[in-house]
Amino acid sequence: MNSRDRFLAALRRQPHDRAPVWIMRQAGRYLPEYRATRAKAGSFMGLATNPELACEVTLQPIDRFGLDAAILFSDILTLPNAMGLELAFETGEGPKFANPIRDLKAVEKLAVPDPEDAIGYVMDAVRLIVRELDGRVPLIGFAGSP
């Protein structure tokens, strides 16, 4: 059973040879190749908004560890950024929004972005990653919410 079949069978609650394996923070600081790619990008958002580099770091743990699923390299905050909150990463402090939501008026000002337009880099990265994976393993994403 290959990784793709194993992963999909597990999701469908069908018999599979072993539990599929993937890990949180799959592409991340613990990999020297990730650190090198992030340095090339110049910043976390430079990495997340570059489809080729996002693809590269998505594939790094697959190539290194032979995991059963690739996890899209992105950030859950790209969507609030596209909605007008203006995301920035402060060194040593993490993410900050220039326009945080503090009241109903701020909620009413939120944009409803077209994914291809506002976060086209994520859509481009997904297409590139799927092409590069060529069916080796499934690509999974993630979502977050308050």
GROMACS .gro file of C-alpha atoms in nm:
model
  146
    1MET     CA    1   0.000   0.000   0.000
    2ASN     CA    2   0.152   0.336  -0.095
    3SER     CA    3   0.133   0.653   0.114
    4ARG     CA    4  -0.153   0.803  -0.084
    5ASP     CA    5  -0.368   0.489  -0.063
    6ARG     CA    6  -0.283   0.442   0.307
    7PHE     CA    7  -0.376   0.800   0.395
    8LEU     CA    8  -0.702   0.797   0.199
    9ALA     CA    9  -0.802   0.455   0.335
   10ALA     CA   10  -0.745   0.577   0.689
   11LEU     CA   11  -0.962   0.884   0.623
   12ARG     CA   12  -1.237   0.660   0.490
   13ARG     CA   13  -1.203   0.423   0.787
   14GLN     CA   14  -1.109   0.143   0.551
   15PRO     CA   15  -0.847  -0.125   0.621
   16HIS     CA   16  -0.486  -0.011   0.577
   17ASP     CA   17  -0.147  -0.166   0.648
   18ARG     CA   18  -0.041   0.085   0.915
   19ALA     CA   19  -0.139   0.424   1.047
   20PRO     CA   20  -0.029   0.702   0.813
   21VAL     CA   21   0.229   0.941   0.956
   22TRP     CA   22   0.262   1.316   0.925
   23ILE     CA   23   0.357   1.565   1.194
   24MET     CA   24   0.261   1.911   1.316
   25ARG     CA   25   0.503   2.179   1.202
   26GLN     CA   26   0.621   1.932   0.940
   27ALA     CA   27   0.817   2.198   0.750
   28GLY     CA   28   0.992   2.405   1.009
   29ARG     CA   29   1.285   2.535   1.204
   30TYR     CA   30   1.417   2.193   1.300
   31LEU     CA   31   1.525   2.126   0.938
   32PRO     CA   32   1.851   2.285   0.826
   33GLU     CA   33   1.723   2.292   0.468
   34TYR     CA   34   1.417   2.488   0.584
   35ARG     CA   35   1.638   2.743   0.760
   36ALA     CA   36   1.844   2.784   0.443
   37THR     CA   37   1.533   2.834   0.229
   38ARG     CA   38   1.386   3.082   0.477
   39ALA     CA   39   1.712   3.277   0.476
   40LYS     CA   40   1.691   3.287   0.096
   41ALA     CA   41   1.332   3.421   0.124
   42GLY     CA   42   1.438   3.694   0.369
   43SER     CA   43   1.141   3.655   0.603
   44PHE     CA   44   0.864   3.421   0.703
   45MET     CA   45   0.609   3.605   0.487
   46GLY     CA   46   0.861   3.619   0.203
   47LEU     CA   47   0.869   3.241   0.225
   48ALA     CA   48   0.493   3.196   0.263
   49THR     CA   49   0.411   3.427  -0.029
   50ASN     CA   50   0.658   3.273  -0.275
   51PRO     CA   51   0.494   2.966  -0.436
   52GLU     CA   52   0.825   2.810  -0.544
   53LEU     CA   53   0.982   2.843  -0.199
   54ALA     CA   54   0.662   2.733  -0.024
   55CYS     CA   55   0.665   2.426  -0.247
   56GLU     CA   56   1.030   2.361  -0.165
   57VAL     CA   57   0.973   2.364   0.211
   58THR     CA   58   0.654   2.159   0.178
   59LEU     CA   59   0.850   1.886   0.001
   60GLN     CA   60   1.158   1.892   0.227
   61PRO     CA   61   1.017   1.667   0.504
   62ILE     CA   62   0.864   1.431   0.247
   63ASP     CA   63   1.202   1.388   0.080
   64ARG     CA   64   1.386   1.359   0.411
   65PHE     CA   65   1.152   1.138   0.615
   66GLY     CA   66   0.920   0.965   0.366
   67LEU     CA   67   0.606   1.079   0.550
   68ASP     CA   68   0.264   0.972   0.428
   69ALA     CA   69   0.123   1.319   0.358
   70ALA     CA   70   0.258   1.660   0.267
   71ILE     CA   71   0.127   1.960   0.460
   72LEU     CA   72   0.087   2.283   0.269
   73PHE     CA   73   0.341   2.539   0.389
   74SER     CA   74   0.144   2.855   0.453
   75ASP     CA   75   0.002   3.039   0.751
   76ILE     CA   76  -0.352   3.063   0.886
   77LEU     CA   77  -0.306   3.438   0.908
   78THR     CA   78  -0.279   3.488   0.532
   79LEU     CA   79  -0.656   3.507   0.505
   80PRO     CA   80  -0.709   3.772   0.777
   81ASN     CA   81  -0.427   3.964   0.612
   82ALA     CA   82  -0.613   3.946   0.281
   83MET     CA   83  -0.927   4.066   0.459
   84GLY     CA   84  -0.752   4.392   0.545
   85LEU     CA   85  -0.600   4.336   0.888
   86GLU     CA   86  -0.245   4.405   0.758
   87LEU     CA   87  -0.029   4.130   0.902
   88ALA     CA   88   0.330   4.189   1.009
   89PHE     CA   89   0.569   3.967   1.201
   90GLU     CA   90   0.755   4.146   1.479
   91THR     CA   91   1.096   3.997   1.560
   92GLY     CA   92   1.080   3.822   1.895
   93GLU     CA   93   0.707   3.891   1.931
   94GLY     CA   94   0.532   3.705   1.651
   95PRO     CA   95   0.241   3.817   1.434
   96LYS     CA   96   0.071   4.154   1.475
   97PHE     CA   97  -0.219   4.313   1.289
   98ALA     CA   98  -0.212   4.685   1.207
   99ASN     CA   99  -0.593   4.680   1.197
  100PRO     CA  100  -0.708   4.440   1.472
  101ILE     CA  101  -1.077   4.371   1.513
  102ARG     CA  102  -1.197   4.541   1.829
  103ASP     CA  103  -1.560   4.624   1.755
  104LEU     CA  104  -1.850   4.567   1.518
  105LYS     CA  105  -1.740   4.853   1.294
  106ALA     CA  106  -1.408   4.673   1.234
  107VAL     CA  107  -1.596   4.352   1.149
  108GLU     CA  108  -1.812   4.540   0.900
  109LYS     CA  109  -1.501   4.679   0.729
  110LEU     CA  110  -1.356   4.331   0.661
  111ALA     CA  111  -1.309   4.252   0.294
  112VAL     CA  112  -1.436   3.925   0.149
  113PRO     CA  113  -1.140   3.839  -0.071
  114ASP     CA  114  -1.136   3.633  -0.387
  115PRO     CA  115  -0.879   3.358  -0.311
  116GLU     CA  116  -0.727   3.368  -0.660
  117ASP     CA  117  -0.673   3.742  -0.629
  118ALA     CA  118  -0.600   3.813  -0.263
  119ILE     CA  119  -0.404   3.498  -0.179
  120GLY     CA  120  -0.318   3.380  -0.527
  121TYR     CA  121   0.028   3.284  -0.402
  122VAL     CA  122  -0.132   3.012  -0.185
  123MET     CA  123  -0.337   2.886  -0.478
  124ASP     CA  124  -0.024   2.888  -0.698
  125ALA     CA  125   0.171   2.701  -0.430
  126VAL     CA  126  -0.101   2.434  -0.406
  127ARG     CA  127  -0.096   2.379  -0.783
  128LEU     CA  128   0.284   2.363  -0.789
  129ILE     CA  129   0.306   2.126  -0.491
  130VAL     CA  130   0.045   1.888  -0.635
  131ARG     CA  131   0.238   1.883  -0.963
  132GLU     CA  132   0.570   1.819  -0.788
  133LEU     CA  133   0.424   1.550  -0.562
  134ASP     CA  134   0.296   1.371  -0.872
  135GLY     CA  135   0.076   1.142  -0.662
  136ARG     CA  136   0.355   1.028  -0.424
  137VAL     CA  137   0.159   1.142  -0.121
  138PRO     CA  138  -0.157   1.348  -0.066
  139LEU     CA  139  -0.137   1.718   0.007
  140ILE     CA  140  -0.329   1.833   0.310
  141GLY     CA  141  -0.400   2.183   0.428
  142PHE     CA  142  -0.515   2.331   0.754
  143ALA     CA  143  -0.756   2.588   0.884
  144GLY     CA  144  -0.787   2.799   1.193
  145SER     CA  145  -1.053   3.005   1.356
  146PRO     CA  146  -1.101   3.209   1.670
   0.00000   0.00000   0.00000
